[in-house]
Coordinates of N, CA and C in Angstrom, one line a residue:
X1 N 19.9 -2.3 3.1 CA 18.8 -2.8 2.2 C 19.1 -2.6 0.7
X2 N 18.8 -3.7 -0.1 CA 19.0 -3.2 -1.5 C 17.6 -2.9 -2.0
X3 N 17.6 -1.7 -3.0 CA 16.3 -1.3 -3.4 C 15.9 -1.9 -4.6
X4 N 14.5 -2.2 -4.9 CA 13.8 -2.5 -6.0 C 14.5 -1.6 -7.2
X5 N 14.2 -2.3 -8.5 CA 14.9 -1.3 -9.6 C 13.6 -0.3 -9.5
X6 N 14.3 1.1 -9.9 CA 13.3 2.1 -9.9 C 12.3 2.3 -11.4
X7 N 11.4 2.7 -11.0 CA 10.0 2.3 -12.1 C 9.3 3.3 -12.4
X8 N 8.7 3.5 -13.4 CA 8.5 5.2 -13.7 C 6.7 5.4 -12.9
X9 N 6.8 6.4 -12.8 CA 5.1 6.7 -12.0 C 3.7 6.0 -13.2
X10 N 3.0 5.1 -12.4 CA 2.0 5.2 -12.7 C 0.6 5.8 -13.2
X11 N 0.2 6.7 -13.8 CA -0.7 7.6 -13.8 C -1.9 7.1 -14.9
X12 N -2.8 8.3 -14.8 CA -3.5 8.7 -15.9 C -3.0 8.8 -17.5
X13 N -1.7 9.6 -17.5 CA -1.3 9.6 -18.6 C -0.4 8.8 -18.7
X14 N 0.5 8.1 -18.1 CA 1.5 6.7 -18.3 C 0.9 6.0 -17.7
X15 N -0.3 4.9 -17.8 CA -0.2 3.9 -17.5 C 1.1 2.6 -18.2
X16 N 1.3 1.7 -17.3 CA 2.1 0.7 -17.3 C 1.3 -0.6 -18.5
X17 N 1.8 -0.9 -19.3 CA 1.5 -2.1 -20.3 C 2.5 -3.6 -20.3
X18 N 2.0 -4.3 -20.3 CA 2.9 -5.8 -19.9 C 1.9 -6.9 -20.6
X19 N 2.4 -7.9 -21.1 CA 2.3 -8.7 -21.7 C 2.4 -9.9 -20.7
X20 N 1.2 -10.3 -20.9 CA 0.9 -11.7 -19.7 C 1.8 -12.8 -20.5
X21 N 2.0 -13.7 -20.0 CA 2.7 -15.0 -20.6 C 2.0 -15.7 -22.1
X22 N 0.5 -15.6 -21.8 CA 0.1 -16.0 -22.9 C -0.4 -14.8 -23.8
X23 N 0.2 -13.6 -23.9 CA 0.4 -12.8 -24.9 C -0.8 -11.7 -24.5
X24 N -1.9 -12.0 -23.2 CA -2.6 -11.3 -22.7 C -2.0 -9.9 -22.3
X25 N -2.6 -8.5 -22.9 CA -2.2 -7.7 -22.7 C -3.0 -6.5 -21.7
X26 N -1.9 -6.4 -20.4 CA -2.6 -5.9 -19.0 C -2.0 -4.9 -19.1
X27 N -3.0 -3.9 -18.8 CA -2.5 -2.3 -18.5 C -3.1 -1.9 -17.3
X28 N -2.5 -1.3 -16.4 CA -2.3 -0.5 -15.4 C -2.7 0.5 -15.1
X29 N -3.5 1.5 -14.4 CA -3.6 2.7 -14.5 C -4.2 3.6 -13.4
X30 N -3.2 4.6 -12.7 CA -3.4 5.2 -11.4 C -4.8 6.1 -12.0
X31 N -5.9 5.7 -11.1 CA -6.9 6.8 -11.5 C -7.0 7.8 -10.8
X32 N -6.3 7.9 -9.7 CA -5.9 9.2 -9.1 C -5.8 10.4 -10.0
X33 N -7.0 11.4 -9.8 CA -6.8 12.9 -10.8 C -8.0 13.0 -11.5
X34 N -8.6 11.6 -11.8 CA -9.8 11.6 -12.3 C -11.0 11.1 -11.9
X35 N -11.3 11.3 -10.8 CA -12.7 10.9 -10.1 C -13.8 11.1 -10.9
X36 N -14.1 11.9 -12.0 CA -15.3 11.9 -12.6 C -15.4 10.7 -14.6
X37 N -13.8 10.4 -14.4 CA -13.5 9.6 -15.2 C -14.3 8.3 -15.3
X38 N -14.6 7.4 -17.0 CA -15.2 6.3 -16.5 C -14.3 4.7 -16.3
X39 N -12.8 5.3 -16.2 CA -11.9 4.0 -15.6 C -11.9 4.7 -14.1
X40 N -12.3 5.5 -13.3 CA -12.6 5.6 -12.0 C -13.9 4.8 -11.7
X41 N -14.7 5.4 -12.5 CA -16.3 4.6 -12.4 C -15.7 3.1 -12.7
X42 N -15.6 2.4 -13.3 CA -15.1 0.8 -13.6 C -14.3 0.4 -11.8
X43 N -13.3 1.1 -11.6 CA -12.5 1.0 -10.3 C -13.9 0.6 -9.3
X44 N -14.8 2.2 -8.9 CA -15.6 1.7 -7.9 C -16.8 0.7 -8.2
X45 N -17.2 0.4 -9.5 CA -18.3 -0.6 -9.8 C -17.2 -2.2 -8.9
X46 N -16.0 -2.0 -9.5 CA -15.1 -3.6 -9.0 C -15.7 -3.8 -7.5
X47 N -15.4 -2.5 -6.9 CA -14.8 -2.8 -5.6 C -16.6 -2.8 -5.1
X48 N -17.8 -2.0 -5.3 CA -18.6 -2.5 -5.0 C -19.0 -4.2 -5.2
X49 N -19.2 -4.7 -5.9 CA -19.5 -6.0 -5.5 C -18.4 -6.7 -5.4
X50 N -16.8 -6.4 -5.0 CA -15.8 -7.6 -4.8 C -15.7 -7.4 -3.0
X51 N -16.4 -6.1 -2.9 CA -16.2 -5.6 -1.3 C -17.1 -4.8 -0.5
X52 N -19.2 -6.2 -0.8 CA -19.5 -5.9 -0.2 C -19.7 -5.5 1.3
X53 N -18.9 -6.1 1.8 CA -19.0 -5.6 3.5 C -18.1 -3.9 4.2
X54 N -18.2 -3.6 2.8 CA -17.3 -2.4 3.3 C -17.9 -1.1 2.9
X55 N -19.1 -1.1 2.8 CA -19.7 0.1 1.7 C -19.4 1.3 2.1
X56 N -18.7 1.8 3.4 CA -18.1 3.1 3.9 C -17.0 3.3 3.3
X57 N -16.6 2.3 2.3 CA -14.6 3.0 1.8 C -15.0 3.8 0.9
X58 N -16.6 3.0 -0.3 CA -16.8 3.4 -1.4 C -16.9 4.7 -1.8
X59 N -17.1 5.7 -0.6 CA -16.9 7.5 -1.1 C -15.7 7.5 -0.6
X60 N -15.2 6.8 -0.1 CA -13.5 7.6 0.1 C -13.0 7.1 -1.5
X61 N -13.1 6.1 -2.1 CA -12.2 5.9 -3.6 C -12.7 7.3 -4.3
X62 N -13.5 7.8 -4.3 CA -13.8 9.1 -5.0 C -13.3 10.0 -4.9
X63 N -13.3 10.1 -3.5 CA -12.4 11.6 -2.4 C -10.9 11.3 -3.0
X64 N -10.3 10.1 -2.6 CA -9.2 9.5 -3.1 C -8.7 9.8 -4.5
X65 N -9.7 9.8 -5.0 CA -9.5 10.0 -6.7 C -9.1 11.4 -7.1
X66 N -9.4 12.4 -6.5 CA -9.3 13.9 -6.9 C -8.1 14.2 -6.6
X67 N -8.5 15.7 -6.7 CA -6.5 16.2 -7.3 C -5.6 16.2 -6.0
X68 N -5.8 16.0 -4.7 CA -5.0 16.1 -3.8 C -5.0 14.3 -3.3
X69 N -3.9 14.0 -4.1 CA -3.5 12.8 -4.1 C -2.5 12.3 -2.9
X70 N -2.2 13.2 -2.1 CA -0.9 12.7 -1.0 C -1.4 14.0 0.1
X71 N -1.4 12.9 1.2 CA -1.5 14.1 2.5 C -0.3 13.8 3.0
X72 N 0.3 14.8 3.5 CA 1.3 14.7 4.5 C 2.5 13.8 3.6
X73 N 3.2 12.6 4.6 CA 4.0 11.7 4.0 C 3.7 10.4 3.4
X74 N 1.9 10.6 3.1 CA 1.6 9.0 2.3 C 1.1 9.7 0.5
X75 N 1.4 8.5 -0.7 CA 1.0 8.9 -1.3 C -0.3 8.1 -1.5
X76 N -1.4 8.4 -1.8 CA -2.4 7.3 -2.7 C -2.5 6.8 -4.0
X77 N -2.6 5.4 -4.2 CA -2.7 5.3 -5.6 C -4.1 4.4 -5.7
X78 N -4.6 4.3 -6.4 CA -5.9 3.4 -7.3 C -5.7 2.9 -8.5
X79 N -5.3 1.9 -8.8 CA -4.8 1.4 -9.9 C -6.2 0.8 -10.4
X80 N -6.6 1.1 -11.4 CA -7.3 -0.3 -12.2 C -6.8 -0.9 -13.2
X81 N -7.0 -2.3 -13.1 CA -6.1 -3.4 -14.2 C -6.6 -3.7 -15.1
X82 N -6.1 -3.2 -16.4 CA -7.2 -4.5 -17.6 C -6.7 -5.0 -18.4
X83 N -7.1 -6.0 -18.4 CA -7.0 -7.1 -19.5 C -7.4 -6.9 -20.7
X84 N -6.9 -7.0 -22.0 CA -7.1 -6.9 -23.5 C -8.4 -5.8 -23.6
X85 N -8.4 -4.6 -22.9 CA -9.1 -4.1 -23.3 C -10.4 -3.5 -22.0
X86 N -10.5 -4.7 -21.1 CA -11.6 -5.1 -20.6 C -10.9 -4.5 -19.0
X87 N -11.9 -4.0 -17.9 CA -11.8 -4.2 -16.9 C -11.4 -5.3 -15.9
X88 N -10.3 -5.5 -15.3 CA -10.9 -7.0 -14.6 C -9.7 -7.2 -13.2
X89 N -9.9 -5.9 -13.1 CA -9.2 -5.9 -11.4 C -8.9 -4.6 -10.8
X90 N -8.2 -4.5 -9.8 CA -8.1 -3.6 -9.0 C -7.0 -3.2 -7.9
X91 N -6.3 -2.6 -7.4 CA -5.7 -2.2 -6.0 C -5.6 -1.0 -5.9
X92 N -5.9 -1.3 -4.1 CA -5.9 0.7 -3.3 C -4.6 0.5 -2.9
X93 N -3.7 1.6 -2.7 CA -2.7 1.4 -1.8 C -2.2 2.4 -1.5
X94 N -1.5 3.0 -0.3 CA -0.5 3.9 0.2 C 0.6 3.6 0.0
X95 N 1.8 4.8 -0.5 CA 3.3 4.5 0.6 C 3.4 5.3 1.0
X96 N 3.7 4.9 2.2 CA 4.0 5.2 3.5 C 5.5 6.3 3.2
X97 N 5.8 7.7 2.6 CA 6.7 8.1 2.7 C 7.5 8.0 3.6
X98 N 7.4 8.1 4.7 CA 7.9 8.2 6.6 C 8.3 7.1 6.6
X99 N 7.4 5.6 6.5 CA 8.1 4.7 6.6 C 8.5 3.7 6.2
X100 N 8.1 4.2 5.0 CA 9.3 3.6 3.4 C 8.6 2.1 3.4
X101 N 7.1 2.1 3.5 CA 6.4 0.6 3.3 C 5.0 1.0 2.9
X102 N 5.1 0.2 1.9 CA 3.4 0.4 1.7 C 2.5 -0.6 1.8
X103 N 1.0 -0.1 2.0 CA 0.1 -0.7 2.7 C -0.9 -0.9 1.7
X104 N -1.7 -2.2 1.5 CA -2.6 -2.5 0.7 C -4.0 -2.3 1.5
X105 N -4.6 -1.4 0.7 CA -6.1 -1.6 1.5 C -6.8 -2.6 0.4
X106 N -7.0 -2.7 -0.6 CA -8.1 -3.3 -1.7 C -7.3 -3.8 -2.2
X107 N -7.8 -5.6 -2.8 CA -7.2 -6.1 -4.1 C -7.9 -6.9 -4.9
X108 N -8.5 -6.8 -6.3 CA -9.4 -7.8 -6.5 C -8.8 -8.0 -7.8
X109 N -8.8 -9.5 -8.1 CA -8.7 -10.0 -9.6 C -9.7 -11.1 -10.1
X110 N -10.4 -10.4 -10.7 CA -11.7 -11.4 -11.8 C -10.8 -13.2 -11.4
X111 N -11.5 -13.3 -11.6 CA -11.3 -15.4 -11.2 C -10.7 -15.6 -12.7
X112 N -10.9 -15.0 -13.8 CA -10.8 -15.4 -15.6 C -9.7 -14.8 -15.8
X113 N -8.9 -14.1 -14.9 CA -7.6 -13.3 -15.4 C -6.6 -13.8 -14.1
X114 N -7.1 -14.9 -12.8 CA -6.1 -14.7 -11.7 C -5.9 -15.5 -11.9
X115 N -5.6 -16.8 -12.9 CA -4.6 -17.6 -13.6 C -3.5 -16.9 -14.2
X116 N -3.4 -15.9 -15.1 CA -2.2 -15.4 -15.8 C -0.9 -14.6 -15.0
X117 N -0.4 -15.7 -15.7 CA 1.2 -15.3 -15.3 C 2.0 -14.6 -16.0
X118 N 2.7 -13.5 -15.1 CA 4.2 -12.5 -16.1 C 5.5 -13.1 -15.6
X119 N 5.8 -13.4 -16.7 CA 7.5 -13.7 -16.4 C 7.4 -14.8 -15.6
X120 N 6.4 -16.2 -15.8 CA 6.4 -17.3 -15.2 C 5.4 -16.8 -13.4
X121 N 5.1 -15.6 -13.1 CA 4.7 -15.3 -11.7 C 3.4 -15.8 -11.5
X122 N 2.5 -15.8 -10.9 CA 1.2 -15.3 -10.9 C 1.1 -13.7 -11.0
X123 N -0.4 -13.3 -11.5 CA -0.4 -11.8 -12.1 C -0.3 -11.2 -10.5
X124 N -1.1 -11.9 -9.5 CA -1.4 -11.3 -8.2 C 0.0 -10.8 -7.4
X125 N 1.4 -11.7 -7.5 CA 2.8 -11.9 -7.6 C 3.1 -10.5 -7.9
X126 N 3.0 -10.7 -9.2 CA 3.4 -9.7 -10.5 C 2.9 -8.3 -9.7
X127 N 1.8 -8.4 -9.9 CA 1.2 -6.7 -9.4 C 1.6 -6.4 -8.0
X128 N 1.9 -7.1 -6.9 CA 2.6 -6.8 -5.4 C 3.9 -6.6 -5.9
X129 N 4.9 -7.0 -6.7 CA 6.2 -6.7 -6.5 C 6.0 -5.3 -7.1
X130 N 5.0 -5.0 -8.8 CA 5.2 -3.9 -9.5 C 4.8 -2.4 -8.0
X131 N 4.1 -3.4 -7.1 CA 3.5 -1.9 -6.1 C 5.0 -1.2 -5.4
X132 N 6.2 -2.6 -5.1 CA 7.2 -2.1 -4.0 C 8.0 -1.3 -5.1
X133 N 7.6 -1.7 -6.4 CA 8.8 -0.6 -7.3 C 8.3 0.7 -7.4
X134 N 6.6 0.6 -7.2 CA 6.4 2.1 -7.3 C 6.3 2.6 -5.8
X135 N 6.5 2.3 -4.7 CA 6.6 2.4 -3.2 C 8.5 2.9 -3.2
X136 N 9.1 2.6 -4.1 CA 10.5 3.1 -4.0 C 10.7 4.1 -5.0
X137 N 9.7 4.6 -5.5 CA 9.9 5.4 -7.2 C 9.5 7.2 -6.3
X138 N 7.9 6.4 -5.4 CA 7.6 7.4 -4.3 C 8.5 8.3 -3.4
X139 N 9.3 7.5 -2.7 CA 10.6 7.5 -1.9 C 11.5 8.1 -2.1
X140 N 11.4 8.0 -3.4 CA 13.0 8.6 -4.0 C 13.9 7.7 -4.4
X141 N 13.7 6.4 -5.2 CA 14.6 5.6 -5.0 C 15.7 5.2 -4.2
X142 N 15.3 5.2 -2.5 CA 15.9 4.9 -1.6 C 15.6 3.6 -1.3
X143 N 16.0 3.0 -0.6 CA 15.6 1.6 -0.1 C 14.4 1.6 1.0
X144 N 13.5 0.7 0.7 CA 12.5 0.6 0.8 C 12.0 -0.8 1.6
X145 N 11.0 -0.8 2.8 CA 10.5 -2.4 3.7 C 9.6 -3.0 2.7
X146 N 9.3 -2.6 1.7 CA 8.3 -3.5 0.8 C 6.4 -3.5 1.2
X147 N 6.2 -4.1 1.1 CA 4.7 -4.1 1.0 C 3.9 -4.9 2.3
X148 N 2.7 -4.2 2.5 CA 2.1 -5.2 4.2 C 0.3 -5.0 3.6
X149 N -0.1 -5.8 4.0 CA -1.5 -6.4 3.5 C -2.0 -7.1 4.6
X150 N -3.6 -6.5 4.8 CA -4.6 -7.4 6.1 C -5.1 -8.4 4.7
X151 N -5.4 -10.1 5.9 CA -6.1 -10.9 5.4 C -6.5 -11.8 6.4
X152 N -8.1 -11.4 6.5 CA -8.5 -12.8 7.4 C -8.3 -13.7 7.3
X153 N -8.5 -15.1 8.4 CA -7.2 -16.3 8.7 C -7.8 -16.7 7.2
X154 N -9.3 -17.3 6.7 CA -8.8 -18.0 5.5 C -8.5 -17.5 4.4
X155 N -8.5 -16.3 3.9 CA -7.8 -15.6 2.8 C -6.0 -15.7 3.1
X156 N -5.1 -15.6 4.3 CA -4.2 -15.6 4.4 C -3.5 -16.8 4.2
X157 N -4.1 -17.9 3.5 CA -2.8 -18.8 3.2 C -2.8 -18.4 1.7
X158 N -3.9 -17.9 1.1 CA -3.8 -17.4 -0.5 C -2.3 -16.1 -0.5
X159 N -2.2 -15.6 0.2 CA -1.7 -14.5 0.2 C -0.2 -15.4 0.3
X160 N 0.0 -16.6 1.0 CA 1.0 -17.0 1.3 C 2.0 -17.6 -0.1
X161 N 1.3 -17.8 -0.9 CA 1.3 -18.8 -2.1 C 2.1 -17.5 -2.9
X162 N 2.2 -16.1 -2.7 CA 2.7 -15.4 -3.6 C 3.8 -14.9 -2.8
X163 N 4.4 -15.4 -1.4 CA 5.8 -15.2 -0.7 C 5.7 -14.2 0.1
X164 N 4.1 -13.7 0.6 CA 4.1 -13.0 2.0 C 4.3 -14.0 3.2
X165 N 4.4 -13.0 3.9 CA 5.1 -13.7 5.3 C 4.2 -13.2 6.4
X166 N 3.3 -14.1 7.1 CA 2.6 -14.0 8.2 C 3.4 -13.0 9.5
X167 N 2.9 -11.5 10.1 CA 4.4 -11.1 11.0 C 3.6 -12.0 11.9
X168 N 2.5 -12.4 12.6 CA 2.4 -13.0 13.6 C 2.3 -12.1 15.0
X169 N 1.4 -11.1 14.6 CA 1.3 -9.9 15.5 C -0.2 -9.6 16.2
X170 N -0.5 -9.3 17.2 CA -2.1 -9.2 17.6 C -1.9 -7.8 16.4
X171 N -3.8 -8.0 16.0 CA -4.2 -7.3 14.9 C -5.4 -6.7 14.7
X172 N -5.8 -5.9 15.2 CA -7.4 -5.8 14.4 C -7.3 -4.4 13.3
X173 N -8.6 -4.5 12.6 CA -9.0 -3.2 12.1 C -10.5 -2.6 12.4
X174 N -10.7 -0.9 12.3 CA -12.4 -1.1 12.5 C -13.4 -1.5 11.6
X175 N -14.3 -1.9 12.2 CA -15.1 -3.3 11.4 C -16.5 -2.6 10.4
X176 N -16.8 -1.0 11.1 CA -17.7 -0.7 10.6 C -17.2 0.7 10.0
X177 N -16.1 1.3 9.8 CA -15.6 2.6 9.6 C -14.2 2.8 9.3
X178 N -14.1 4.1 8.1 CA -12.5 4.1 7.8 C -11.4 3.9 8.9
X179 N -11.7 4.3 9.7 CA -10.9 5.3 10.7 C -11.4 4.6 12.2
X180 N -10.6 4.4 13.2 CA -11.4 4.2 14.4 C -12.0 5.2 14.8
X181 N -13.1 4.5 15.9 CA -13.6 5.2 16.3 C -13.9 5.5 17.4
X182 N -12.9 5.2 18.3 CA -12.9 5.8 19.9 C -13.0 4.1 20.4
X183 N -12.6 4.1 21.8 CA -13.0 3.3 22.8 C -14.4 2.6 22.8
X184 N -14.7 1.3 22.7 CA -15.7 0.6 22.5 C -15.9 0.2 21.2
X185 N -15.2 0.8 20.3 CA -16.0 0.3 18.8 C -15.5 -1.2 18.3
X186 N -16.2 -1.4 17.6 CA -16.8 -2.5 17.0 C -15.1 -3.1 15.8
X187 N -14.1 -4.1 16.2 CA -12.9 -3.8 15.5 C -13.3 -5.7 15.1
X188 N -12.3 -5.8 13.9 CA -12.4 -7.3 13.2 C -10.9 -7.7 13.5
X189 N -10.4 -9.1 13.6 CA -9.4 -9.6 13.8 C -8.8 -9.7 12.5
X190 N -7.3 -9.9 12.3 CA -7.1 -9.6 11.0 C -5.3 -10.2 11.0
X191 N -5.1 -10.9 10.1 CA -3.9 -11.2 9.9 C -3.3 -9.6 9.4
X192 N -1.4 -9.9 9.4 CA -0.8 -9.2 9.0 C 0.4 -9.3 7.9
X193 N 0.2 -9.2 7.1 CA 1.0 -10.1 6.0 C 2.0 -9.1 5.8
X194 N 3.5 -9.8 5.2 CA 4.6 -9.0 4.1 C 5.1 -9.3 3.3
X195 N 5.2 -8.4 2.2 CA 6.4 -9.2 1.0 C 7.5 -8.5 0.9
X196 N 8.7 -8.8 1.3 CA 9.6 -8.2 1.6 C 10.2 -7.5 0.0
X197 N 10.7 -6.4 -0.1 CA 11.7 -6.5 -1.4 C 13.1 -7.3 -1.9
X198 N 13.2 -7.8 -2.9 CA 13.4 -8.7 -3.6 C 15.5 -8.0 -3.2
X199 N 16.0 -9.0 -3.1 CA 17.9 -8.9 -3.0 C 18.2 -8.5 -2.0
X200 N 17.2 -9.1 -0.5 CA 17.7 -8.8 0.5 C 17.0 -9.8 1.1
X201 N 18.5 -10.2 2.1 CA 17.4 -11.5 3.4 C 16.7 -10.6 4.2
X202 N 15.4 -11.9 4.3 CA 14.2 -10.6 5.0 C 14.7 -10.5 6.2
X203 N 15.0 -11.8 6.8 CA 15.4 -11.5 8.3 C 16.1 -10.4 8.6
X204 N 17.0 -9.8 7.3 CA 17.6 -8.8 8.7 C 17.0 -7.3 8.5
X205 N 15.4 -7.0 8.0 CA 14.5 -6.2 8.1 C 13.3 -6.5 8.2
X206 N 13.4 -7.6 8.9 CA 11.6 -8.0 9.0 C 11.0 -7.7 10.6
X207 N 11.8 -7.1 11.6 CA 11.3 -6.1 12.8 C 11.3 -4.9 12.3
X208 N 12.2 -4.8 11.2 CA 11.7 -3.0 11.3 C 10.4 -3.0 10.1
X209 N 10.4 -4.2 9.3 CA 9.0 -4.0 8.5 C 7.8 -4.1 9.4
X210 N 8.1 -5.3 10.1 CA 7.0 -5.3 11.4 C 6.4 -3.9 11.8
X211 N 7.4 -3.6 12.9 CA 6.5 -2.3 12.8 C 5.9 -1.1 12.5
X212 N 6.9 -0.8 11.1 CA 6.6 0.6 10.1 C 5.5 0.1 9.5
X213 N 5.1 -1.3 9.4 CA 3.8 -2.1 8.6 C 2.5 -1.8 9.2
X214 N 3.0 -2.0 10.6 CA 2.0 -1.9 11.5 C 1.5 -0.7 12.0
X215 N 2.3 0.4 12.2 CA 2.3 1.9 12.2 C 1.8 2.3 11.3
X216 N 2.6 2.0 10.1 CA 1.6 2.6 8.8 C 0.1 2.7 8.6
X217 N -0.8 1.2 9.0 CA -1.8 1.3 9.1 C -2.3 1.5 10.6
X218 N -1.8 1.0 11.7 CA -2.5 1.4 12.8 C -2.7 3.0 13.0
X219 N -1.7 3.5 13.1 CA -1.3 4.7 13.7 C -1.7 5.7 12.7
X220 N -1.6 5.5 11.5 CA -0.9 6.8 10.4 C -2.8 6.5 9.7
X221 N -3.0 5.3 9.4 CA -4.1 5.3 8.7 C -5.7 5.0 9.6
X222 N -5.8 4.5 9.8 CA -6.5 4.4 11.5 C -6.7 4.9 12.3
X223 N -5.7 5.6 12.7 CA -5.6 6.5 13.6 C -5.9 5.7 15.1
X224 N -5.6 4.9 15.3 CA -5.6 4.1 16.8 C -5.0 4.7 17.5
X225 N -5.4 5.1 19.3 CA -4.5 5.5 19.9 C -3.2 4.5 20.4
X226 N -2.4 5.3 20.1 CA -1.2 4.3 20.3 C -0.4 3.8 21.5
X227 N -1.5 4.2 22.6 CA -1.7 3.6 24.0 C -2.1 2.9 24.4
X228 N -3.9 2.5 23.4 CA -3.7 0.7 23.8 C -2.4 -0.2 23.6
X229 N -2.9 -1.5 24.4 CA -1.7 -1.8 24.8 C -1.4 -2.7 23.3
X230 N -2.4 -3.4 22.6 CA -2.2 -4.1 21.4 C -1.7 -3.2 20.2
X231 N -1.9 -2.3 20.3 CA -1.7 -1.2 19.4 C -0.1 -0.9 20.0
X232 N 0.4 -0.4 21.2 CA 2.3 -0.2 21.1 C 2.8 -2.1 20.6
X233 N 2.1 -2.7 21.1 CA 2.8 -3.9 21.2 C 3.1 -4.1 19.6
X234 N 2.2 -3.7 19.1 CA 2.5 -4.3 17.3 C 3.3 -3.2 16.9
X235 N 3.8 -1.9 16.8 CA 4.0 -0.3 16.2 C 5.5 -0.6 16.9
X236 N 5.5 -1.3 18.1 CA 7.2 -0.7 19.4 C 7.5 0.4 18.5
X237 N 9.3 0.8 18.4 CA 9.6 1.7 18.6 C 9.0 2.7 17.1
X238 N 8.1 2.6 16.1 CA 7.8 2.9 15.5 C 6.6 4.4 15.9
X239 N 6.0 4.1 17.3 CA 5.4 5.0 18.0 C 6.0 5.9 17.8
X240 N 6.9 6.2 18.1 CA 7.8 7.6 18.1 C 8.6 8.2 17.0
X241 N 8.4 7.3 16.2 CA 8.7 8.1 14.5 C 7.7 9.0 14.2

């Protein structure tokens, strides 16, 4: 695999600055460290009304926010994005250290800013590739499966338009809680999307993104038993990493 070029950490004190095409200036900024910060507050105001149906994440972005930023082999990031100044977007996301892919939980961009383009991209483009360079920065600058993202069937042809790839895998997530919750619970059907990293044919790592994609979140973030049978079928030999 060839790896993304490597990209310096996103934080509190280095946020990332880029110049939109039309001279709009977007800054970056992991709020991770600062939970009582008011670009943390800005972060959970977004995601409360961009994600009402999820109101159980909204104390995890806080928990998330504080000083223990990585358990085990994932790290967390919370980025919030702004435009000239202003608030006007957002992403959650892990990498997956173990399996060198990271997973999007949240992504929201104001409708007045998800026209602008970097370097001719869409910003939505722009900000999924800038995640695999910091998913490889995580890593160690090692080579890296790139990025995996749930989206219900009609959000997932939007997602397609920026060069994710449908894996075409049975899928759910749970529908009322971070985390499953045992046998019987209440789960939503869910596409499984990827954007592979950039200077490599996907095909010849798009089974092993498959299922480090699908481990990462089944197994590692979910915590699904990895006995149901939809659950080995999407993870195969990734179970036993």
């Amino acid at each position: 695999m060839i790896q993304p070029e490597p990209a310096p950490d996103i934080g509190r004190g280095s946020p990332l600055s880029q110049r939109a095409d039309d001279g709009s200036l977007i800054v970056l900024t992991d709020v991770i460290g600062d939970p009582e910060g008011q670009l943390s507050a800005s972060l959970n105001t977004l995601h409360e009304a961009a994600f009402p149906k999820y109101p159980f994440f909204t104390p995890l972005l806080r928990t998330r926010s504080g000083p223990i930023a990585s358990v085990a082999q994932v790290q967390s990031h919370q980025w919030l994005l702004e435009v000239d100044g202003s608030p006007a977007g957002y992403v959650v996301f892990d990498s997956n250290l173990h399996r060198r892919v990271a997973i999007v939980h949240f992504v929201h961009l104001d409708p007045a800013v998800g026209a602008l383009k970097v370097g001719q991209r869409r910003l939505l483009a722009w900000l999924y590739r800038t995640i695999i360079e910091q998913l490889a920065s995580d890593c160690g600058n090692v080579p890296v499966l790139g990025l995996v993202g749930e989206a219900p069937r009609t959000r997932a042809p939007f997602f397609r338009l920026i060069g994710m790839r449908d894996l075409d895998i049975e899928y759910y997530e749970p529908k009322s809680a971070a985390q499953w919750q045992g046998p019987g619970s209440e789960l939503r059907r869910l596409h499984l999307l990827w954007l592979p990293p950039e200077g490599i044919e996907p095909a010849t790592i798009e089974g092993h993104a498959r299922e480090a994609g699908a481990a990462a979140f089944l197994l590692d973030h979910y915590r699904f038993d990895a006995d149901i049978a939809w659950v080995a079928s999407a993870v195969g030999a990734e179970r036993t990493r």
